[in-house]
XYZ file of C-alpha atoms in Angstrom:
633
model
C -86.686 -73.528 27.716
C -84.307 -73.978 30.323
C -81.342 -72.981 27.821
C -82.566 -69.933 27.385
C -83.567 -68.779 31.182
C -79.739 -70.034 31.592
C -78.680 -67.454 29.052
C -80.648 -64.248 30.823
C -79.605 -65.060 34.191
C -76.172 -65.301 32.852
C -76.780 -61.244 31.130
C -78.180 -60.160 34.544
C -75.163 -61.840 36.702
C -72.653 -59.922 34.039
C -74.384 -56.509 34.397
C -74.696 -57.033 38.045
C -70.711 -57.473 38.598
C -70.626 -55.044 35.794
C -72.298 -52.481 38.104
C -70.742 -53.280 40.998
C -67.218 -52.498 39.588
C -68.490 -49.254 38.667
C -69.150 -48.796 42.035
C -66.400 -49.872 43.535
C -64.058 -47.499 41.287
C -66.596 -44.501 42.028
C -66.033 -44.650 46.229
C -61.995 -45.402 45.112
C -61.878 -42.314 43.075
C -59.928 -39.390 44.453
C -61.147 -36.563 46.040
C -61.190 -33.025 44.114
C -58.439 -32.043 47.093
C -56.857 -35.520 46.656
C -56.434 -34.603 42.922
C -54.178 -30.585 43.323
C -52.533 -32.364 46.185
C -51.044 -34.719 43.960
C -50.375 -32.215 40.974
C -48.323 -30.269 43.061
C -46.448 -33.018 44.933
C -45.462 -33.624 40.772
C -44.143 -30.232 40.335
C -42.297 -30.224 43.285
C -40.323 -33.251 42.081
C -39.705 -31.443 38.736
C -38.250 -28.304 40.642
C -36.460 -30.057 42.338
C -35.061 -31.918 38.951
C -34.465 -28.408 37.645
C -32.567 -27.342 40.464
C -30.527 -30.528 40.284
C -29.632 -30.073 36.149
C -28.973 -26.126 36.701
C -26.438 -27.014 39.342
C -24.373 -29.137 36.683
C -24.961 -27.218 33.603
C -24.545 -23.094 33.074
C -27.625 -21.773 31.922
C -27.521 -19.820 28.936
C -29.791 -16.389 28.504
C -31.292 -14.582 25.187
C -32.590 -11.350 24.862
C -36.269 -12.702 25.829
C -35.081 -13.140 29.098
C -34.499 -9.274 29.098
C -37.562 -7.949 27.181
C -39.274 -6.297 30.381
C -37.656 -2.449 30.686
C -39.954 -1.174 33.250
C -39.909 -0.955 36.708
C -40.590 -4.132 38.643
C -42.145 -4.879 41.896
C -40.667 -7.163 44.706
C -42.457 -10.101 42.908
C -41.423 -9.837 39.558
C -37.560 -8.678 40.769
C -37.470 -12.058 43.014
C -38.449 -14.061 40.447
C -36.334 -12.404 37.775
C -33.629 -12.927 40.173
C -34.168 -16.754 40.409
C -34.331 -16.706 36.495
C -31.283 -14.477 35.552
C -29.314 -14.185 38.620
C -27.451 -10.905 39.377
C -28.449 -9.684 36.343
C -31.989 -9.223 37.046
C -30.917 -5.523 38.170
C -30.416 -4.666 34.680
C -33.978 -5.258 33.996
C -34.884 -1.566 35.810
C -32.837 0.051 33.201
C -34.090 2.905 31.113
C -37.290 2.327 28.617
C -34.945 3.993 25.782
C -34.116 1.564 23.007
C -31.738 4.049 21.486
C -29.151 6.679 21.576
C -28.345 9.110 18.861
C -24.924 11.380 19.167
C -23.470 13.534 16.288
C -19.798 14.855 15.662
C -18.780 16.758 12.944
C -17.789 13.351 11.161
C -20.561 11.084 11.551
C -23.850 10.160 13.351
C -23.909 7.456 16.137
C -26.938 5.607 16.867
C -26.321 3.465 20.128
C -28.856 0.487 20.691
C -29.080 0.175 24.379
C -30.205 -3.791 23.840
C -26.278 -4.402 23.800
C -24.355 -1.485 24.354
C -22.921 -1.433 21.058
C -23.723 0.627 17.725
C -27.049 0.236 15.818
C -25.699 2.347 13.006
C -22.634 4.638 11.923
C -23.017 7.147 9.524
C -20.491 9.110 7.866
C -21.907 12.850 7.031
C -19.101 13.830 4.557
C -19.341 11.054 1.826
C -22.495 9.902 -0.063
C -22.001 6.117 -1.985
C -22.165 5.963 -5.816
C -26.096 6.083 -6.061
C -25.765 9.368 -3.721
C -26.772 7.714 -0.692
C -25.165 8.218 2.944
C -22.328 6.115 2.965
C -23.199 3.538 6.330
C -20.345 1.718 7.807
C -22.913 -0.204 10.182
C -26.611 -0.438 9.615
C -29.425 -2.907 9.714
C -27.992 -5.275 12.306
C -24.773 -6.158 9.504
C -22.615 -5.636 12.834
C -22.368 -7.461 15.873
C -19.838 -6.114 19.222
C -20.653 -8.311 22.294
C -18.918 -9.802 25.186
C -20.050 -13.759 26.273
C -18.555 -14.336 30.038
C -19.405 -16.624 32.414
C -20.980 -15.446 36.133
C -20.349 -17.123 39.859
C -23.797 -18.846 39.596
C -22.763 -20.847 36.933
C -25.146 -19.020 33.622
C -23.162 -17.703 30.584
C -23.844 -14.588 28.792
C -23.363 -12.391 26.187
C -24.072 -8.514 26.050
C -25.987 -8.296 22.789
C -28.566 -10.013 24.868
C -28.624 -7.425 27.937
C -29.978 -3.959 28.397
C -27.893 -0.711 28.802
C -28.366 1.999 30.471
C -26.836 4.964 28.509
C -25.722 8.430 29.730
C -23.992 11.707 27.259
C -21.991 14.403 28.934
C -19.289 16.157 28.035
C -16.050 16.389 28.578
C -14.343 19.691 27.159
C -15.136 19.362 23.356
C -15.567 15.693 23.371
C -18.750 13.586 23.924
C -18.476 10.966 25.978
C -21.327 8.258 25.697
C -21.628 5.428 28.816
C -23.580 2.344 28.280
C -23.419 0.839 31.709
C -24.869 -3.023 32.280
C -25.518 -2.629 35.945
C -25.957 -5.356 38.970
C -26.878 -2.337 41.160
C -26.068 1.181 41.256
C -22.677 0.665 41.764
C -21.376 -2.521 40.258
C -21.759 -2.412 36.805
C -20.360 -3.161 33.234
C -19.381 -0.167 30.974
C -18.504 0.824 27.580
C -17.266 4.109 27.458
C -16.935 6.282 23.772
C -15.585 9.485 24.112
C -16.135 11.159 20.630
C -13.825 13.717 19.621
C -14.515 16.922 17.174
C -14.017 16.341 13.536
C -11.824 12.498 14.681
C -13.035 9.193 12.897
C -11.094 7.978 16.247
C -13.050 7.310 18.844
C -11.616 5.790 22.478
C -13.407 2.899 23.406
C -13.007 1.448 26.548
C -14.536 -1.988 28.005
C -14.595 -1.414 32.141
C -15.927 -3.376 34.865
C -16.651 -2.270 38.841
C -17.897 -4.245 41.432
C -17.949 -7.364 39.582
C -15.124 -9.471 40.691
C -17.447 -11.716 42.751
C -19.572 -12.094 40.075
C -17.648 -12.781 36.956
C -16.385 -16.528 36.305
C -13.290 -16.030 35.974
C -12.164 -19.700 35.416
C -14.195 -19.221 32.274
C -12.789 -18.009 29.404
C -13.896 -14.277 28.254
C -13.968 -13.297 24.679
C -14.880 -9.936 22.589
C -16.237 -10.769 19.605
C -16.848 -8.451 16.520
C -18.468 -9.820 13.597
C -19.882 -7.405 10.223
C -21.138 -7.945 6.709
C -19.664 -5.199 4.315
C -22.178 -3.054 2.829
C -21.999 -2.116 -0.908
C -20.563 1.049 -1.839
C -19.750 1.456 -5.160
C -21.099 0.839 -8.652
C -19.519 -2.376 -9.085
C -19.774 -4.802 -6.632
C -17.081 -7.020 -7.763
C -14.698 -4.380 -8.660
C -15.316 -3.396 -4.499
C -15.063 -6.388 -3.386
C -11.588 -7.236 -4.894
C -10.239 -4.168 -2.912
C -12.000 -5.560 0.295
C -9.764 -7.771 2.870
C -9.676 -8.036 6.407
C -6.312 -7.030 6.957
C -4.396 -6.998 10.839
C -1.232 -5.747 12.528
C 0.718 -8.515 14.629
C 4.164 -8.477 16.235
C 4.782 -4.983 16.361
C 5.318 -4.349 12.934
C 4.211 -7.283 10.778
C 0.967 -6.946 8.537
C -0.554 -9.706 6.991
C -4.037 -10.208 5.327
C -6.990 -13.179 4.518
C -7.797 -14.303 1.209
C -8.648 -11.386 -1.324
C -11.298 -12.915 -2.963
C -11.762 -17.181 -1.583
C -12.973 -17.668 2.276
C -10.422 -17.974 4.550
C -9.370 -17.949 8.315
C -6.020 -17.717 10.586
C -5.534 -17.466 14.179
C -2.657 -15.016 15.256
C -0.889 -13.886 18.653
C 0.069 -10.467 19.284
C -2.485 -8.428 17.420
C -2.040 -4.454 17.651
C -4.655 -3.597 14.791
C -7.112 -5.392 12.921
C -8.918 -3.503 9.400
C -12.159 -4.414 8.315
C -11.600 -2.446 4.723
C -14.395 -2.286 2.285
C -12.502 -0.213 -0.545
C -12.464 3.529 0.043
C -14.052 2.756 3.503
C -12.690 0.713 6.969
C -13.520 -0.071 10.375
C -10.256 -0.423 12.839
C -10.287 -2.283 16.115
C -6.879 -0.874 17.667
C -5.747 -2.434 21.028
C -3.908 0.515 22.947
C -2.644 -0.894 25.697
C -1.278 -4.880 25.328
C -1.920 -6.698 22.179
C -4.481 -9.128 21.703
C -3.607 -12.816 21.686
C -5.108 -16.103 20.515
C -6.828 -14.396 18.217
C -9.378 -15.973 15.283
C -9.985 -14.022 12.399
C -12.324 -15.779 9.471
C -13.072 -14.121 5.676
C -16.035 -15.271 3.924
C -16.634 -13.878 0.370
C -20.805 -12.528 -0.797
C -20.159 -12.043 -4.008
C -20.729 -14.940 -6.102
C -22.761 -13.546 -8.581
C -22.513 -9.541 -8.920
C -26.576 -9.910 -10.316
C -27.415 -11.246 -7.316
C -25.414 -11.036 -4.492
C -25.742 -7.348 -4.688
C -25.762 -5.402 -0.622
C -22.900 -6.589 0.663
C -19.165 -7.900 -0.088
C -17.654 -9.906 2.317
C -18.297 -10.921 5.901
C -15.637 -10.946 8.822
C -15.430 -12.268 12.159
C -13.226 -11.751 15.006
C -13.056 -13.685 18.363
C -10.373 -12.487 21.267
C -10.060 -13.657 24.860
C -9.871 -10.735 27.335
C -8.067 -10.778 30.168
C -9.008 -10.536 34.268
C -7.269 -8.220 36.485
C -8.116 -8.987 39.822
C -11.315 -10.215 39.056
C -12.502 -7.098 36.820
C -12.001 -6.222 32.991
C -10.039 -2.772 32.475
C -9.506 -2.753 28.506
C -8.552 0.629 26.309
C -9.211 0.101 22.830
C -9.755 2.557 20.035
C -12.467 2.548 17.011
C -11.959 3.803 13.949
C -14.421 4.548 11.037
C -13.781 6.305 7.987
C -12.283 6.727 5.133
C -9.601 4.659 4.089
C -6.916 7.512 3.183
C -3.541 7.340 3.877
C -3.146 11.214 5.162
C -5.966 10.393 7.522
C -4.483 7.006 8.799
C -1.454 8.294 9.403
C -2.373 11.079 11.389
C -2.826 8.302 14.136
C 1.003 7.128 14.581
C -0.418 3.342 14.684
C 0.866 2.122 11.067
C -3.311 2.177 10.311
C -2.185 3.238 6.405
C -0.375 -0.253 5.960
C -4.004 -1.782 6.088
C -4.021 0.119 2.033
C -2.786 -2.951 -0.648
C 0.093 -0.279 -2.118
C 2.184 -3.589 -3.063
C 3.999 -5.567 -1.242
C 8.031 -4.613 -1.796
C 9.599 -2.480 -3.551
C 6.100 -1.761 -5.443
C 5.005 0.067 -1.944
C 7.736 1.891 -1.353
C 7.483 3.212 -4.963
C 4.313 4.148 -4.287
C 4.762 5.443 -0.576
C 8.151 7.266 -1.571
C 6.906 9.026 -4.985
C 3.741 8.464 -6.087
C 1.710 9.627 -3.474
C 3.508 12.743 -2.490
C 4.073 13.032 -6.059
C -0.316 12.826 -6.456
C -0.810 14.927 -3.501
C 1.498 18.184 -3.992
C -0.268 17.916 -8.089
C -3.555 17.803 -6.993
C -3.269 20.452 -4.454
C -3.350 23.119 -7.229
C -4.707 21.252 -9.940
C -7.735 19.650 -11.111
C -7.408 15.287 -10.683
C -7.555 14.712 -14.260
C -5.231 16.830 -14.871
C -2.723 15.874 -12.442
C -2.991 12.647 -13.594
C -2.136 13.684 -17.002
C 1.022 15.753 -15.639
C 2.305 13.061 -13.106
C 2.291 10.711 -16.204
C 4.373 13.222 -18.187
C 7.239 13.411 -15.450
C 7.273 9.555 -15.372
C 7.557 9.219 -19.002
C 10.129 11.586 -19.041
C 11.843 10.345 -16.127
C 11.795 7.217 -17.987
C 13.152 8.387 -21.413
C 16.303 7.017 -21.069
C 15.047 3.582 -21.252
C 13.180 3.929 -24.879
C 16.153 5.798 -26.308
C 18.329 2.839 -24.922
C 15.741 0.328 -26.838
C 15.872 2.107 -30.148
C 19.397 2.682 -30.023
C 19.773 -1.679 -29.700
C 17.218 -1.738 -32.307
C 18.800 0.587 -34.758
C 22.017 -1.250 -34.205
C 20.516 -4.455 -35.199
C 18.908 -2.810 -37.939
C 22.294 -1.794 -39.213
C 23.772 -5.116 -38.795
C 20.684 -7.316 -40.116
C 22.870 -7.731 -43.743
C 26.131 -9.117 -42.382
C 23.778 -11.469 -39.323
C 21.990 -12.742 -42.755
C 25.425 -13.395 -44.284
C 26.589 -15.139 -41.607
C 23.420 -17.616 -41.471
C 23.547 -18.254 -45.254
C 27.080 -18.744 -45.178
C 26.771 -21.671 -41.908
C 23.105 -22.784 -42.860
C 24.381 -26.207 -42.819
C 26.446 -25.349 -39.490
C 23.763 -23.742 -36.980
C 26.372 -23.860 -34.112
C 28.918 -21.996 -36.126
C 26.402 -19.449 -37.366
C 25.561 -18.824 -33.919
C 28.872 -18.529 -32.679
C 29.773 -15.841 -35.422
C 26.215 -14.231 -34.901
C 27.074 -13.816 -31.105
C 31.175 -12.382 -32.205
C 29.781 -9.869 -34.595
C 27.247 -8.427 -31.784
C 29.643 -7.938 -29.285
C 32.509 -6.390 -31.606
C 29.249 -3.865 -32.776
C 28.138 -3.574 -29.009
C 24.850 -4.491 -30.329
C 23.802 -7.295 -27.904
C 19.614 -8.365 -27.905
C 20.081 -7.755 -24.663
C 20.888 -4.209 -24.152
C 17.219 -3.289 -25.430
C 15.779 -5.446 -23.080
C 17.236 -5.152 -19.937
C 16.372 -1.498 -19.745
C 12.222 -2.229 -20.340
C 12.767 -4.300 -17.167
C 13.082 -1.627 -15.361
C 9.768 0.048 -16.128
C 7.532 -2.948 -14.096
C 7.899 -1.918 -10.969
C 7.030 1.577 -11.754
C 3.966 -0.306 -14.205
C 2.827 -2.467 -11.073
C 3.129 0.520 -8.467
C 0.651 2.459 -10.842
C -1.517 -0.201 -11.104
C -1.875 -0.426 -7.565
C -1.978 3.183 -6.885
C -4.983 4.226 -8.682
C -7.369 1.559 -7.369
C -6.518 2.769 -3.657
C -6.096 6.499 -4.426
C -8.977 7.548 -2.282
C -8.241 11.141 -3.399
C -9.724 10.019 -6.541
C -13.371 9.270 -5.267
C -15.766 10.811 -6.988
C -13.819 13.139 -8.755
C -15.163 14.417 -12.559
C -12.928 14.831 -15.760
C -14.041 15.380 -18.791
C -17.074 12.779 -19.317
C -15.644 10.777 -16.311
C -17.984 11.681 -12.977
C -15.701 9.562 -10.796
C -12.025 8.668 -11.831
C -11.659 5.835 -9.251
C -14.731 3.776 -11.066
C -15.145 3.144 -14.253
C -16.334 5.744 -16.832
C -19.565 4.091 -18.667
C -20.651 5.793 -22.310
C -23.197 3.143 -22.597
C -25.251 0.357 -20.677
C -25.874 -2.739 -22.018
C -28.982 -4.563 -21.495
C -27.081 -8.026 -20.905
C -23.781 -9.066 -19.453
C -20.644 -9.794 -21.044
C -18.505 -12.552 -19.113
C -15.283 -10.792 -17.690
C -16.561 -7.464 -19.767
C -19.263 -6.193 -17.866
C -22.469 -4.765 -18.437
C -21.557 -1.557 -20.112
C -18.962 -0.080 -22.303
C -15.790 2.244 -20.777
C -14.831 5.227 -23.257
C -10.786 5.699 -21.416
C -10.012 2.015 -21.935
C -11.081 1.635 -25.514
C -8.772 4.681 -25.950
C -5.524 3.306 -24.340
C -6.365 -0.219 -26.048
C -5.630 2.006 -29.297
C -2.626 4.060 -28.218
C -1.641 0.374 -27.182
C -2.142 -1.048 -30.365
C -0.246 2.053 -32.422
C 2.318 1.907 -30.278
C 3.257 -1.569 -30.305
C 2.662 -1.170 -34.239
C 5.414 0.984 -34.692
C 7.966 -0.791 -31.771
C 7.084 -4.366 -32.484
C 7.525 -4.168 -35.777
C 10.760 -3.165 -35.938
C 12.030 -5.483 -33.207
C 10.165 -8.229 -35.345
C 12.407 -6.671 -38.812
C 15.490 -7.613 -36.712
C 15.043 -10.466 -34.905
C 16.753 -13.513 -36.680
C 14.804 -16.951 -36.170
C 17.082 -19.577 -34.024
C 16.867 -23.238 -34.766
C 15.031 -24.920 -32.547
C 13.766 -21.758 -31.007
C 10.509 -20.349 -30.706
C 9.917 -17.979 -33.255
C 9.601 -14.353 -31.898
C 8.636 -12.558 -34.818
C 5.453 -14.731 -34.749
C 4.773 -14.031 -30.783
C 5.609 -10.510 -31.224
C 2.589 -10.432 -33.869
C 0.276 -11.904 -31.587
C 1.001 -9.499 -29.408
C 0.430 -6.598 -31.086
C -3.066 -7.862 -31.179
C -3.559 -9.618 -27.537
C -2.326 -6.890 -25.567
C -5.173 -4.303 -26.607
C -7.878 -6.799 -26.265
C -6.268 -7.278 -22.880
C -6.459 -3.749 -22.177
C -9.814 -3.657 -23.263
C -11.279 -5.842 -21.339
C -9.545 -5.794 -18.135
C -10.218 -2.241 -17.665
C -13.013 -2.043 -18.526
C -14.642 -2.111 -14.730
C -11.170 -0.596 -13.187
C -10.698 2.795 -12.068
C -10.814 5.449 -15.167
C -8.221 6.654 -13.470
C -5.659 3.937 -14.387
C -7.101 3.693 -18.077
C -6.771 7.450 -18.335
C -3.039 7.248 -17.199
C -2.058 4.708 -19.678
C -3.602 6.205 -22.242
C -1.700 9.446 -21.690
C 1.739 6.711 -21.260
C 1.352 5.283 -24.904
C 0.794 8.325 -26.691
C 3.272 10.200 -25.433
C 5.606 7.197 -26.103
C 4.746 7.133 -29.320
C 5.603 11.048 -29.842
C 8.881 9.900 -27.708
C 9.737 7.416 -30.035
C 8.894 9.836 -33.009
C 11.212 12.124 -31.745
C 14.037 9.583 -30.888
C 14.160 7.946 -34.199
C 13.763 11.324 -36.439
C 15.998 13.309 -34.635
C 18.120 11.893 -31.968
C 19.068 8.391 -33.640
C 21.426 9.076 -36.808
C 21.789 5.706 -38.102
C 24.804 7.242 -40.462
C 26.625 7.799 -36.815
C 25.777 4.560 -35.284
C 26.981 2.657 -38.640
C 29.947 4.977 -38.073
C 30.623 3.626 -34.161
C 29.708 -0.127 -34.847
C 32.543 0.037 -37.793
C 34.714 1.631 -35.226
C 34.179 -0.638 -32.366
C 34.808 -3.952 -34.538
C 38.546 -2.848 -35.492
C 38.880 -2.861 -31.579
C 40.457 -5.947 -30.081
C 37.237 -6.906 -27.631
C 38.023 -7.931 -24.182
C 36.034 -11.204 -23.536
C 34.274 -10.710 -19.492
C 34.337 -14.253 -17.907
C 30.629 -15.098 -18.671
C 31.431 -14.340 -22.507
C 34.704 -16.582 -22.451
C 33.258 -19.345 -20.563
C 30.198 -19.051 -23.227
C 32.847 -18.825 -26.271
C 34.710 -21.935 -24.631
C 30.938 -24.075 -24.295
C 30.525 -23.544 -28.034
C 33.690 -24.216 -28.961
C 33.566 -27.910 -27.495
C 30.137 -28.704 -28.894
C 31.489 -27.841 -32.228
C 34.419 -29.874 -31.862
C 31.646 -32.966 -30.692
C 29.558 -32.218 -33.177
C 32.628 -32.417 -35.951
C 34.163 -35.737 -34.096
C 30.473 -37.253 -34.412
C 30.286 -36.334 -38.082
C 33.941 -37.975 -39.106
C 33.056 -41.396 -36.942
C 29.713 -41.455 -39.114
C 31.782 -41.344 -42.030
């Protein structure tokens, strides 16, 4: 009994001390008062943290820092200012997000979030789907400036509003995108636009801001822009895009054609973002740019997929302070990339076009082109093609009548070289040395056929780059062709062919032909006189192959080039084939060549020192080969 009265006093004592805790932590509680004093007492110490951390670190901005247009009242400007520094001012700028100005050229859409252009339009060109052709659209192009200010933030200009202003200025347009501090302290990018000009001046200017810029901090413009898609093949457009620059005064140099790449160069004057037929030019007018990083990253990696854009660029160069403010002239060009346009500026902007490097350009530069230009002035495309490929293959005559003429002479002499092997076919060396005697007496040396074809690659390679960049070739019809610098497709196919394509090209199918005739009809008679060397390769047999490879090659590596370039060396083969028709039916008289060759051995041949020293070589391994033979015995 008493066990269990000593077990409820015990639950009463614990709920009494149980109660009077409660209590005691209800009249120890803080006051309502207490409570907000202490909550801001807390955020004073985290100011004051913040003020501490912003003192050692720059503070960065974004464009949400910037996303109020409209006027402000004293409030919202002081605490703007706290927030974004001088800067805040900008905030009052204009509630216009764009600005649209037209030339005769193009149309100009200027976003004021920036300063820069939201969109370039060229109004003379359409693409191949016969859509405006748009050098900048869709945000593929960033301009901005990132600089440091006095009270320690970085920024960058994409991030700030413009305020925008058009007058005039005689003909020209001139567009100001000012980012202001007040009304007179400001930063401004000024565009004049000139009539019918893909040039437009571009200037980057400061006022008023030498007390606000950092100008222990470095300063850089960069430019950075994905190439939009043009043409109807992507990949055939992308192999003619490359980033290409100006440095030194006169040096041009380029990135990687088709791989990613990146360089870092002083003394920039130009630098060409070319898509193709189309380029945008940053051109530095007054001192060159230094330090500067250029990077190349290729889109394409499959043509099914990867199928808006080509290749993206980027450009970063440090501007210079004077005195505290920016003064930089600069020029911006886009257009079309066309040598008569480019040149009009007097800044070497045409070098940015892949003519060939060597004496491949200056082919090209010095013949070609004026050549192209004075045809097509009064003719139709196609058919200055066709004409221009008549006065090379005329020009170069000479060179197949100095082929057949070797190969008739080896014709003619094919019974005495097989006399001379059957006679030495246990003697190699000898029959060689007679072999090489006999041609020399004749003047029938291999090599007189062959040095002349040297001489048609560079004019091969100079047309081979000349119709891929002829940009007087864009969209031009002939015959079933409705643009000679693509190719001409007779039929789609519903799949792919690796390295083919997806359709089938009517001009190379046709010069894969004339190829294949041609070659017929040469080959085989240069494979009727060529004697088989011990220990050589056998030509006959590679000359056979050939006569087989070199059409499929045609075939298929043309078939997504310009029609242009299949239609000219279509044109080349047949006409020589009716060159080589005419040279060995009526200007060749084998009777008369005989005739010299008989002549020409009865004369006592003068040896030149390469023949002698040749003549001398043999000579000596014969006499090894004969000492080697008699010790063996």
């Amino acid at each position: 009994m008493e066990e269990k009265k000593f077990d409820i006093n015990s639950i009463i004592g614990f709920v009494l001390i149980f109660g009077i805790l409660l209590y005691i932590m209800y009249q120890n509680s803080p006051t309502p008062e207490e409570i907000e004093a202490q909550k801001l007492e807390e955020q004073e110490q985290v100011e004051a943290q913040k003020a501490i951390t912003e003192k050692d670190e720059p503070l960065v901005t974004t464009s949400q820092d910037f996303n109020n247009t409209k006027e402000l009242d004293s409030t919202q400007l002081v605490a703007a200012q706290n927030k974004l520094g001088a800067f805040a001012y900008a905030l009052s700028a204009t509630n216009t997000s764009e600005t649209v100005v037209e030339t005769d050229v193009f149309k100009l859409t200027f976003n004021t979030m920036g300063g820069h252009l939201a969109e370039v339009k060229l109004k003379k060109f359409v693409d191949y789907d016969s859509v405006p052709i748009y050098l900048v659209k869709d945000g593929n192009s960033n301009f901005n400036i990132t600089f440091g200010t006095s009270d320690n933030r970085t920024l960058n200009t994409q991030d700030l509003p413009f305020e925008p202003t058009v007058t005039k200025s005689g003909d020209n347009t001139v567009v100001s995108m000012k980012l202001k501090v007040s009304e007179s302290s400001f930063l401004e990018y000024r565009y004049e636009l000139k009539p019918d000009d893909y040039m437009i001046d571009f200037s980057i200017k400061s006022q008023g801001l030498s007390g606000v810029f950092n100008t222990s901090q470095a300063i850089s413009l960069d430019w950075k822009q994905k190439q939009l898609r043009h043409a109807k093949s992507i990949s055939y457009e992308n192999r003619y895009t490359r980033l290409t620059y100006m440095y030194e005064e006169d040096r041009v140099d380029k990135l990687s054609q088709m791989g990613d790449d990146e360089e870092t160069v002083d003394d920039v004057e130009w630098l060409s973002y070319r898509q193709h037929f189309f380029s945008s030019i940053l051109v530095s007018d007054d001192s060159p740019f230094n330090n500067v990083y250029m990077s190349s990253a290729n889109l394409v990696e499959d043509e099914e997929v990867d199928t808006s854009f080509t290749k993206l660029y980027v450009s970063k160069m440090p501007l210079a302070y004077n005195g505290g403010e920016l003064n930089k002239n600069l020029g911006l060009y886009y257009g079309p990339t066309d040598a008569k346009i480019l040149k009009t500026y007097e800044k070497d902007l045409e070098e940015s076009i892949p003519f060939g490097w060597g004496i491949f350009g200056w082919i090209n530069k010095a013949l070609f082109i004026p050549l192209f230009s004075f045809l097509s002035g009064f003719l139709p495309y196609g058919i200055a093609i066709i004409v221009m490929t008549i006065l090379v293959k005329i020009m170069l005559s000479f060179v197949q009548y100095k082929q057949f003429l070797s190969q008739a002479k080896m014709k003619i002499l094919k019974p005495e070289l097989d006399a001379i092997r059957a006679k030495h076919k246990d003697n190699k060396l000898k029959a060689q040395q007679e072999t090489m005697a006999l041609q020399s007496k004749a003047g029938a040396s291999p090599l007189s056929g062959c040095l002349p074809g040297l001489m048609q690659i560079p004019v091969f390679y100079a047309l081979f780059m000349f119709f891929p960049t002829a940009f007087a070739l864009r969209q031009k019809k002939f015959l079933w062709v409705d643009d000679l610098s693509s190719y001409d497709s007779i039929a789609d196919l519903p799949f792919n062919i690796p390295f083919y394509g997806d359709h089938v090209a009517l001009f190379p199918i046709l010069a894969a032909i004339a190829i294949f005739f041609y070659m017929k009809m040469t080959t085989g008679q240069q494979m009727a006189t060529q004697p088989t060397q011990e220990g050589m390769p056998d030509m006959g047999k590679m000359m056979k192959y050939m006569i087989y490879f070199s059409p499929l090659l045609m075939l298929v590596f043309f078939n997504n080039y310009a029609s242009g370039l299949s239609l000219y060396y279509f044109v080349s083969n047949l006409i020589s084939i009716g060159i080589m028709l005419v040279i060995k039916n009526y200007i060749i008289d084998e009777e008369k060549v005989l005739a010299k060759i008989e002549v020409n051995k009865t004369k006592p041949k003068k040896q030149n020192k390469f023949q002698k020293k040749m003549a001398e070589m043999m000579e000596q391994a014969e006499q090894q080969k004969k000492a080697q033979q008699k010790r063996k015995k």
